[in-house]
Amino acid sequence: MTLHIPSSPAELAAVVAAARSTGTPLAVAGGGTRAGLGRPVQAAATISTERLSGITLYEPAELVIAAKAGTPLREVTEALAAKGQRLPFEPMDHRRLYGTSGEPTVGGVASANVSGPARINLGAARDSMIGLKFVNGLGQDVKSGGRVMKNVTGLDLVKALAGSFGTLAVFHEVCFKVLPKAEGERTLAMTGLSVPQAVAALSAALGSPFEPTGAAHWPASGGETARTLIRIEGFAAPLAYRTDALSKLLAPFGAVETLEADASAGLWADIRDAAAFAGTDAAVWRISVPPSAAPALADRLAPLEPRLMLDWGGGLVWAGVAATGDAGAGRVHAAAKAAGGYATLVRAPETVRGAVDVFSPAAGPLMAIQRKMKASFDPDGVLNPGRMYPGV
Amino acid sequence: MAIAFPAPRVDVLAKRDRVIAALKAIVPGEGVITEEKERRAFETDALTSYRRLPMVVVLPETTEQVAAILAFCHAEGVPVVARGAGTSLCGGSIPQEDAVVLGVAKMNRVLDVNFADRTMRVEAGITNLAISGEVAHAGFFYAPDPSSQLACTIAGNVAMNSGGAHCLKYGVTANNILGLKLVTVEGEIVEIGGGALDSPGYDLIGLLVGSEGQLGVVTEVTVRILRQAEGARPVLFGFREIAQAGQTVSDIIGAGIIPVAIEYMDREAIHICEAFAKAGYPLDVEAMLIIEVEGSDAEMEAMLVRIVDIARRHDVAVVKESKSAMETAAIWKGRKSAFGATGRVADYICMDGTIPTGRLPDVLEGIDRIVKGYGLRVANVFHAGDGNLHPLVMFNVNDPAEQVKAEHAGEDILRLCVQLGGCLTGEHGVGIEKRDLMREQFTEVDLLQQTRIKTALDPKWILNPAKVFPLDAPRDEAPREAA
């Protein structure tokens, strides 16, 4: 296995161009902490963004930061924290789930569109991505977007590439819009709710004017009581007011307990990283559905005896199932589809991921557009072939 | 006329009778407009200095009709210009003589409202304001709020990725769309996304929003609806120096406060808007900010104390907090009527560049220099929180030479925006207006990546021709699909 570690965009472009001319598929790697995400890639060589590192622009008063793709995410979050700011989309750290070491990178977060609990009101990574520089499968160095928040000049390739898992281009620089770090946070917690009750409670909170930035539910499991959690953030006065108002709003669903900053932060880091499944050998599915469909989805998954965790007010269902056979793929995809959503197999042995649909299969015309997209960026199928779908 | 239109294709014009017959077979009744007098209503949009009479206009009522129209036009190689309400300021829906205008205004129904999931599915021709109107009784709204929201359709908002004054907090159209029903140029109906926050595969919603009708025709949209804040209150600040206003904006954001809107107006804009709206704007200042906060009374009060304190540190001359719904309405009426009020004073072109907010003083100085250089006047209105500026370059439409000067001044302003690290358009789109400036912002390779996608999804380039890309933009052959 050849490893290419270019140290400039020009070198990156040369590596891709050479691979194209020799028909050598390339696996694209950032920090390698999420290598288990997606279908296994058969590639003769790997291209690493490791040496494309460093923050290239940070203007706190303009709420914008740009960094080269191989920059450890930690460098960015630390630079932001020093100025009281943060990435709004709260990217999940997959190391806990996979037991991987190494450093998650800016490029990895962008290419997998990695988001966390705040996605419900602050958006996903793609919503914060405003500029991208990348090398496409033709070995051309291309830019889209820029460093300003509002930009509708030409086609928005930034969003088209967010979450493309390195199958369309190798990113070498990403620009994000950022937000001030909240002055404080609190979590309102209820215990003992069923999934339907919890989704109703979370939905009521999210439909309130109090702007929760987290809304999750852990169903009862093994002796543990079910917990329903709502996070609010902000300055001291609004926090106090919103805590009171939301507690009143939620009173019909049960008693509400308030968790202060530290306990709250730890809790949401666990939810963000799907920590409930860390250290287990379950196959882990991530299922995105309309929140009100979550209870029916849970019922349909019941024969798999899953361990469930709900985020995004029920709109994101994590399911841990036995990693044997097809890891429940047939049932999970059918249940997700019936619920009006889709499923991704986030963790499973490579043999399973190579044999089942890791991402929900797209309908005919939709799949045709995906293939056209792939052909527009990477006509010879050089980059991460098959990572998302066979042939894509 | 500075902007070139391609010559209409004779072979397409020759098919006019056949095209009309086919469209009438697809859309019965009065949905096909052929009379010249009636087609005139579709010859331009809000970029009124350019116009072309379309070959025929069709107003379908269903997605299936749209699919049949596109399948026919694709097979025949007939250009199609999709149109919502025709409020585009960049000529995004101006047709050509050999084009079919496909108007979606009749497709304006609400299909589903789901308060539990906070989503709403609508047909593409519904107006922006009608979406919010449908859910206002329950305290919900659709966030992106372009100034034309009373008239503009969600179809046009999706095409242009429209924004508005409140996008600082709530994001633009792209951040508020969960699903689209797309008709491809071949006439295939594709459902993308829906009620869930994420959708599988490549982010086609992200690609289609803002694609200015280049990649397909959207007939249905699933939008996110949000709960209205308990209250909203604007404060008006007047500054004797531009730099003080700019520094106040920076310091507010630096202090961790994200108001729901920060609007900037210069002296000229203040005077024009005050004369029209009688909003109580201060007339003896160089710059004005309207800063709006949201929340409960206590929350707003807490935030306003901090904001006012920051403004005072920058020697603010006038602070006027709204004390009533009437005062709030007056403050916003002045700002929202900026375009209309300017239109009473002079003809104008409204530019739409974006700059890094830290370059505010530089860009204002540059705009002043450019416009004076052409012997013209300008009023500046900005979304100051996100650096999206709207210089209104004034001229006399009866003086063709002056109009050319105004257009050149506008182009120079946009070049300046790009030079300062910004872009050609923040919310209006490229259309025909900025098409020929695309090379200011993009290299040939950048453009080629975009046109390859265009070619992949519209191989004959019949969708909204002569928009977005320079007429001589680089194009590859239709890409073959990856093995």
mmCIF file of C-alpha atoms in Angstrom, chain A residues 69-351:
data_model
loop_
_atom_site.group_PDB
_atom_site.id
_atom_site.type_symbol
_atom_site.label_atom_id
_atom_site.label_comp_id
_atom_site.label_asym_id
_atom_site.label_seq_id
_atom_site.Cartn_x
_atom_site.Cartn_y
_atom_site.Cartn_z
ATOM 1 C CA ALA A 69 -7.963 20.084 5.822
ATOM 2 C CA GLY A 70 -5.445 18.096 7.849
ATOM 3 C CA THR A 71 -5.595 20.477 10.797
ATOM 4 C CA PRO A 72 -6.547 18.607 13.964
ATOM 5 C CA LEU A 73 -10.036 19.673 14.943
ATOM 6 C CA ARG A 74 -8.699 20.272 18.441
ATOM 7 C CA GLU A 75 -6.507 23.139 17.187
ATOM 8 C CA VAL A 76 -9.561 24.828 15.748
ATOM 9 C CA THR A 77 -11.768 24.316 18.776
ATOM 10 C CA GLU A 78 -9.002 25.537 21.082
ATOM 11 C CA ALA A 79 -8.381 28.649 19.003
ATOM 12 C CA LEU A 80 -12.095 29.367 19.026
ATOM 13 C CA ALA A 81 -12.457 28.697 22.756
ATOM 14 C CA ALA A 82 -9.661 31.177 23.467
ATOM 15 C CA LYS A 83 -11.897 33.864 21.970
ATOM 16 C CA GLY A 84 -15.105 32.541 23.522
ATOM 17 C CA GLN A 85 -16.349 30.959 20.302
ATOM 18 C CA ARG A 86 -17.234 27.503 18.989
ATOM 19 C CA LEU A 87 -18.243 25.450 15.977
ATOM 20 C CA PRO A 88 -22.036 25.595 16.181
ATOM 21 C CA PHE A 89 -22.612 22.076 14.853
ATOM 22 C CA GLU A 90 -20.809 20.403 17.753
ATOM 23 C CA PRO A 91 -19.087 17.631 15.769
ATOM 24 C CA MET A 92 -19.280 14.106 17.127
ATOM 25 C CA ASP A 93 -15.980 12.517 18.099
ATOM 26 C CA HIS A 94 -16.091 9.007 16.638
ATOM 27 C CA ARG A 95 -13.064 7.813 18.607
ATOM 28 C CA ARG A 96 -15.191 6.666 21.490
ATOM 29 C CA LEU A 97 -17.439 4.595 19.262
ATOM 30 C CA TYR A 98 -14.641 3.041 17.216
ATOM 31 C CA GLY A 99 -11.999 2.873 19.914
ATOM 32 C CA THR A 100 -9.638 4.612 17.484
ATOM 33 C CA SER A 101 -6.777 6.891 18.444
ATOM 34 C CA GLY A 102 -5.327 9.779 16.471
ATOM 35 C CA GLU A 103 -6.792 13.177 15.811
ATOM 36 C CA PRO A 104 -10.036 14.013 14.034
ATOM 37 C CA THR A 105 -9.320 16.610 11.341
ATOM 38 C CA VAL A 106 -11.149 19.554 9.870
ATOM 39 C CA GLY A 107 -11.318 17.806 6.501
ATOM 40 C CA GLY A 108 -12.747 14.647 8.023
ATOM 41 C CA VAL A 109 -15.494 16.577 9.781
ATOM 42 C CA ALA A 110 -16.380 18.374 6.556
ATOM 43 C CA SER A 111 -16.267 15.361 4.293
ATOM 44 C CA ALA A 112 -18.458 13.277 6.595
ATOM 45 C CA ASN A 113 -20.693 16.242 7.565
ATOM 46 C CA VAL A 114 -20.185 15.307 11.198
ATOM 47 C CA SER A 115 -22.684 17.015 13.474
ATOM 48 C CA GLY A 116 -23.930 16.717 17.035
ATOM 49 C CA PRO A 117 -26.960 17.408 19.238
ATOM 50 C CA ALA A 118 -27.095 21.146 18.446
ATOM 51 C CA ARG A 119 -27.935 20.235 14.859
ATOM 52 C CA ILE A 120 -31.633 20.677 15.723
ATOM 53 C CA ASN A 121 -31.366 24.436 15.966
ATOM 54 C CA LEU A 122 -27.864 25.427 14.895
ATOM 55 C CA GLY A 123 -27.571 23.178 11.863
ATOM 56 C CA ALA A 124 -25.210 20.489 10.632
ATOM 57 C CA ALA A 125 -21.585 20.909 9.578
ATOM 58 C CA ARG A 126 -22.806 21.691 6.052
ATOM 59 C CA ASP A 127 -24.769 24.647 7.411
ATOM 60 C CA SER A 128 -21.615 26.175 8.894
ATOM 61 C CA MET A 129 -19.392 25.457 5.904
ATOM 62 C CA ILE A 130 -19.019 28.589 3.788
ATOM 63 C CA GLY A 131 -15.874 27.953 1.797
ATOM 64 C CA LEU A 132 -13.985 25.000 0.428
ATOM 65 C CA LYS A 133 -10.816 24.428 -1.539
ATOM 66 C CA PHE A 134 -10.381 20.966 -2.989
ATOM 67 C CA VAL A 135 -8.782 18.819 -5.638
ATOM 68 C CA ASN A 136 -11.285 16.906 -7.753
ATOM 69 C CA GLY A 137 -10.781 13.490 -9.305
ATOM 70 C CA LEU A 138 -9.304 15.117 -12.388
ATOM 71 C CA GLY A 139 -6.479 16.503 -10.301
ATOM 72 C CA GLN A 140 -7.763 20.078 -10.620
ATOM 73 C CA ASP A 141 -7.498 22.530 -7.742
ATOM 74 C CA VAL A 142 -10.930 24.149 -7.345
ATOM 75 C CA LYS A 143 -12.526 26.586 -4.921
ATOM 76 C CA SER A 144 -16.112 27.286 -4.024
ATOM 77 C CA GLY A 145 -17.672 29.699 -1.576
ATOM 78 C CA GLY A 146 -15.335 31.877 0.427
ATOM 79 C CA ARG A 147 -15.042 33.547 3.801
ATOM 80 C CA VAL A 148 -18.311 35.476 3.888
ATOM 81 C CA MET A 149 -21.519 34.097 5.348
ATOM 82 C CA LYS A 150 -23.813 35.092 2.537
ATOM 83 C CA ASN A 151 -22.657 34.012 -0.875
ATOM 84 C CA VAL A 152 -24.880 32.836 -3.701
ATOM 85 C CA THR A 153 -22.352 33.274 -6.488
ATOM 86 C CA GLY A 154 -22.626 30.265 -8.778
ATOM 87 C CA LEU A 155 -23.415 26.685 -7.772
ATOM 88 C CA ASP A 156 -22.927 25.932 -4.078
ATOM 89 C CA LEU A 157 -20.310 23.194 -4.352
ATOM 90 C CA VAL A 158 -19.510 23.594 -0.653
ATOM 91 C CA LYS A 159 -22.792 22.002 0.364
ATOM 92 C CA ALA A 160 -22.694 19.510 -2.496
ATOM 93 C CA LEU A 161 -19.352 18.275 -1.156
ATOM 94 C CA ALA A 162 -20.202 18.324 2.561
ATOM 95 C CA GLY A 163 -20.835 14.717 3.523
ATOM 96 C CA SER A 164 -19.473 13.294 0.259
ATOM 97 C CA PHE A 165 -16.987 11.088 2.168
ATOM 98 C CA GLY A 166 -14.036 11.864 -0.047
ATOM 99 C CA THR A 167 -15.719 10.320 -3.079
ATOM 100 C CA LEU A 168 -15.890 13.545 -5.099
ATOM 101 C CA ALA A 169 -12.815 15.495 -4.067
ATOM 102 C CA VAL A 170 -9.973 15.740 -1.580
ATOM 103 C CA PHE A 171 -10.484 18.871 0.503
ATOM 104 C CA HIS A 172 -7.443 20.951 1.351
ATOM 105 C CA GLU A 173 -9.002 23.935 3.096
ATOM 106 C CA VAL A 174 -12.329 24.513 4.811
ATOM 107 C CA CYS A 175 -13.877 27.772 6.012
ATOM 108 C CA PHE A 176 -16.561 27.727 8.706
ATOM 109 C CA LYS A 177 -18.826 30.324 10.176
ATOM 110 C CA VAL A 178 -18.737 30.100 13.951
ATOM 111 C CA LEU A 179 -20.795 31.307 16.903
ATOM 112 C CA PRO A 180 -20.058 32.717 20.322
ATOM 113 C CA LYS A 181 -19.764 30.051 22.992
ATOM 114 C CA ALA A 182 -22.788 30.169 25.233
ATOM 115 C CA GLU A 183 -22.165 31.778 28.605
ATOM 116 C CA GLY A 184 -23.875 28.940 30.401
ATOM 117 C CA GLU A 185 -25.881 25.767 29.897
ATOM 118 C CA ARG A 186 -28.396 23.700 31.801
ATOM 119 C CA THR A 187 -30.227 20.475 31.211
ATOM 120 C CA LEU A 188 -33.784 19.717 32.218
ATOM 121 C CA ALA A 189 -34.203 16.013 32.914
ATOM 122 C CA MET A 190 -37.215 13.775 33.295
ATOM 123 C CA THR A 191 -37.218 10.101 34.137
ATOM 124 C CA GLY A 192 -39.410 7.132 33.341
ATOM 125 C CA LEU A 193 -41.038 8.276 30.094
ATOM 126 C CA SER A 194 -41.887 5.830 27.331
ATOM 127 C CA VAL A 195 -40.588 6.575 23.829
ATOM 128 C CA PRO A 196 -43.914 8.070 22.650
ATOM 129 C CA GLN A 197 -44.199 10.187 25.816
ATOM 130 C CA ALA A 198 -40.600 11.317 25.482
ATOM 131 C CA VAL A 199 -40.953 12.302 21.835
ATOM 132 C CA ALA A 200 -44.099 14.253 22.696
ATOM 133 C CA ALA A 201 -42.275 16.065 25.513
ATOM 134 C CA LEU A 202 -39.229 16.810 23.363
ATOM 135 C CA SER A 203 -41.448 17.996 20.536
ATOM 136 C CA ALA A 204 -43.286 20.352 22.899
ATOM 137 C CA ALA A 205 -39.964 21.783 24.073
ATOM 138 C CA LEU A 206 -38.664 22.213 20.527
ATOM 139 C CA GLY A 207 -41.903 23.833 19.469
ATOM 140 C CA SER A 208 -41.583 26.388 22.271
ATOM 141 C CA PRO A 209 -39.947 29.817 21.945
ATOM 142 C CA PHE A 210 -37.183 28.763 24.366
ATOM 143 C CA GLU A 211 -34.779 27.467 21.751
ATOM 144 C CA PRO A 212 -33.451 24.219 23.206
ATOM 145 C CA THR A 213 -30.041 23.264 21.777
ATOM 146 C CA GLY A 214 -30.374 19.618 22.730
ATOM 147 C CA ALA A 215 -33.317 17.213 23.021
ATOM 148 C CA ALA A 216 -32.493 13.554 23.660
ATOM 149 C CA HIS A 217 -33.978 10.414 25.212
ATOM 150 C CA TRP A 218 -32.441 7.243 26.590
ATOM 151 C CA PRO A 219 -35.109 4.559 26.826
ATOM 152 C CA ALA A 220 -35.079 2.218 29.814
ATOM 153 C CA SER A 221 -32.445 -0.442 29.310
ATOM 154 C CA GLY A 222 -31.104 -3.286 31.482
ATOM 155 C CA GLY A 223 -32.166 -1.935 34.938
ATOM 156 C CA GLU A 224 -31.572 1.717 33.966
ATOM 157 C CA THR A 225 -34.475 4.121 34.095
ATOM 158 C CA ALA A 226 -35.432 6.052 30.965
ATOM 159 C CA ARG A 227 -34.149 9.638 30.861
ATOM 160 C CA THR A 228 -35.434 12.482 28.756
ATOM 161 C CA LEU A 229 -33.100 15.476 28.412
ATOM 162 C CA ILE A 230 -33.459 19.027 27.160
ATOM 163 C CA ARG A 231 -30.538 21.451 26.991
ATOM 164 C CA ILE A 232 -30.753 25.223 27.005
ATOM 165 C CA GLU A 233 -27.877 27.670 26.637
ATOM 166 C CA GLY A 234 -27.286 31.377 26.912
ATOM 167 C CA PHE A 235 -26.594 34.289 29.203
ATOM 168 C CA ALA A 236 -27.479 33.967 32.885
ATOM 169 C CA ALA A 237 -30.779 35.858 32.852
ATOM 170 C CA PRO A 238 -32.297 34.062 29.861
ATOM 171 C CA LEU A 239 -31.135 30.716 31.278
ATOM 172 C CA ALA A 240 -32.972 31.295 34.514
ATOM 173 C CA TYR A 241 -36.083 32.456 32.724
ATOM 174 C CA ARG A 242 -36.060 29.604 30.215
ATOM 175 C CA THR A 243 -35.432 26.976 32.854
ATOM 176 C CA ASP A 244 -38.513 28.154 34.679
ATOM 177 C CA ALA A 245 -40.681 28.475 31.571
ATOM 178 C CA LEU A 246 -39.686 25.088 30.157
ATOM 179 C CA SER A 247 -40.191 23.376 33.492
ATOM 180 C CA LYS A 248 -43.762 24.660 33.519
ATOM 181 C CA LEU A 249 -44.276 23.604 29.906
ATOM 182 C CA LEU A 250 -42.997 20.091 30.631
ATOM 183 C CA ALA A 251 -44.818 19.636 33.933
ATOM 184 C CA PRO A 252 -47.660 17.591 32.357
ATOM 185 C CA PHE A 253 -45.098 14.989 31.249
ATOM 186 C CA GLY A 254 -43.599 14.459 34.704
ATOM 187 C CA ALA A 255 -41.269 15.884 37.321
ATOM 188 C CA VAL A 256 -38.425 17.990 35.951
ATOM 189 C CA GLU A 257 -34.968 18.043 37.471
ATOM 190 C CA THR A 258 -32.348 20.668 36.570
ATOM 191 C CA LEU A 259 -28.723 19.757 35.903
ATOM 192 C CA GLU A 260 -26.185 22.581 36.148
ATOM 193 C CA ALA A 261 -23.351 23.358 33.767
ATOM 194 C CA ASP A 262 -20.727 20.660 34.401
ATOM 195 C CA ALA A 263 -23.116 17.737 34.696
ATOM 196 C CA SER A 264 -24.972 19.021 31.667
ATOM 197 C CA ALA A 265 -21.835 19.352 29.520
ATOM 198 C CA GLY A 266 -20.683 15.814 30.278
ATOM 199 C CA LEU A 267 -24.070 14.426 29.470
ATOM 200 C CA TRP A 268 -24.240 16.078 26.057
ATOM 201 C CA ALA A 269 -20.709 15.000 25.179
ATOM 202 C CA ASP A 270 -21.890 11.426 25.798
ATOM 203 C CA ILE A 271 -24.966 11.949 23.636
ATOM 204 C CA ARG A 272 -22.886 13.618 20.914
ATOM 205 C CA ASP A 273 -20.445 10.709 20.783
ATOM 206 C CA ALA A 274 -23.053 7.933 21.116
ATOM 207 C CA ALA A 275 -21.123 6.861 24.186
ATOM 208 C CA ALA A 276 -23.850 4.405 25.124
ATOM 209 C CA PHE A 277 -22.451 2.093 22.449
ATOM 210 C CA ALA A 278 -18.767 2.597 23.239
ATOM 211 C CA GLY A 279 -17.045 -0.536 24.476
ATOM 212 C CA THR A 280 -19.823 -2.827 23.250
ATOM 213 C CA ASP A 281 -19.578 -5.030 20.182
ATOM 214 C CA ALA A 282 -23.021 -4.110 18.861
ATOM 215 C CA ALA A 283 -23.486 -3.024 15.275
ATOM 216 C CA VAL A 284 -24.575 0.626 15.448
ATOM 217 C CA TRP A 285 -27.145 2.224 13.151
ATOM 218 C CA ARG A 286 -27.814 5.933 12.855
ATOM 219 C CA ILE A 287 -31.339 6.536 11.614
ATOM 220 C CA SER A 288 -32.630 9.948 10.591
ATOM 221 C CA VAL A 289 -36.436 10.289 10.600
ATOM 222 C CA PRO A 290 -39.158 12.849 11.222
ATOM 223 C CA PRO A 291 -39.330 12.951 15.052
ATOM 224 C CA SER A 292 -42.987 11.959 15.277
ATOM 225 C CA ALA A 293 -42.160 8.752 13.394
ATOM 226 C CA ALA A 294 -39.614 7.669 15.994
ATOM 227 C CA PRO A 295 -41.986 5.650 18.235
ATOM 228 C CA ALA A 296 -43.286 3.607 15.291
ATOM 229 C CA LEU A 297 -39.710 3.117 14.127
ATOM 230 C CA ALA A 298 -38.757 1.831 17.565
ATOM 231 C CA ASP A 299 -41.632 -0.668 17.390
ATOM 232 C CA ARG A 300 -40.530 -1.900 13.982
ATOM 233 C CA LEU A 301 -36.990 -2.394 15.220
ATOM 234 C CA ALA A 302 -38.135 -4.289 18.344
ATOM 235 C CA PRO A 303 -37.536 -7.785 16.889
ATOM 236 C CA LEU A 304 -33.828 -6.883 16.667
ATOM 237 C CA GLU A 305 -33.863 -6.229 20.434
ATOM 238 C CA PRO A 306 -31.928 -3.012 19.921
ATOM 239 C CA ARG A 307 -30.391 -0.705 22.464
ATOM 240 C CA LEU A 308 -31.849 2.675 21.444
ATOM 241 C CA MET A 309 -30.869 6.270 21.992
ATOM 242 C CA LEU A 310 -32.836 9.186 20.571
ATOM 243 C CA ASP A 311 -31.416 12.597 19.763
ATOM 244 C CA TRP A 312 -32.749 15.627 17.856
ATOM 245 C CA GLY A 313 -36.110 15.390 19.569
ATOM 246 C CA GLY A 314 -36.503 11.881 18.165
ATOM 247 C CA GLY A 315 -35.308 12.803 14.677
ATOM 248 C CA LEU A 316 -32.076 10.876 15.156
ATOM 249 C CA VAL A 317 -32.374 7.305 16.399
ATOM 250 C CA TRP A 318 -29.260 5.375 17.338
ATOM 251 C CA ALA A 319 -29.791 1.614 17.426
ATOM 252 C CA GLY A 320 -27.299 -0.968 18.650
ATOM 253 C CA VAL A 321 -28.064 -4.473 17.384
ATOM 254 C CA ALA A 322 -26.251 -7.794 17.198
ATOM 255 C CA ALA A 323 -23.359 -7.535 14.727
ATOM 256 C CA THR A 324 -24.097 -10.939 13.283
ATOM 257 C CA GLY A 325 -25.506 -11.789 9.854
ATOM 258 C CA ASP A 326 -26.504 -8.601 8.034
ATOM 259 C CA ALA A 327 -26.591 -6.633 11.304
ATOM 260 C CA GLY A 328 -30.309 -6.197 10.796
ATOM 261 C CA ALA A 329 -29.753 -4.260 7.551
ATOM 262 C CA GLY A 330 -32.886 -5.483 5.804
ATOM 263 C CA ARG A 331 -35.152 -4.673 8.717
ATOM 264 C CA VAL A 332 -33.470 -1.362 9.603
ATOM 265 C CA HIS A 333 -33.569 0.025 6.075
ATOM 266 C CA ALA A 334 -37.194 -1.032 5.642
ATOM 267 C CA ALA A 335 -38.159 0.498 8.998
ATOM 268 C CA ALA A 336 -36.327 3.738 8.211
ATOM 269 C CA LYS A 337 -38.006 3.971 4.832
ATOM 270 C CA ALA A 338 -41.431 3.298 6.335
ATOM 271 C CA ALA A 339 -40.738 6.098 8.827
ATOM 272 C CA GLY A 340 -39.894 8.544 6.038
ATOM 273 C CA GLY A 341 -36.171 8.587 6.763
ATOM 274 C CA TYR A 342 -32.965 6.714 6.125
ATOM 275 C CA ALA A 343 -30.346 4.701 7.956
ATOM 276 C CA THR A 344 -26.557 4.514 8.017
ATOM 277 C CA LEU A 345 -24.604 1.600 9.419
ATOM 278 C CA VAL A 346 -22.075 3.527 11.464
ATOM 279 C CA ARG A 347 -20.219 0.665 13.093
ATOM 280 C CA ALA A 348 -19.928 -2.963 12.037
ATOM 281 C CA PRO A 349 -17.190 -5.395 11.081
ATOM 282 C CA GLU A 350 -15.724 -4.754 7.631
ATOM 283 C CA THR A 351 -17.159 -7.987 6.265
#
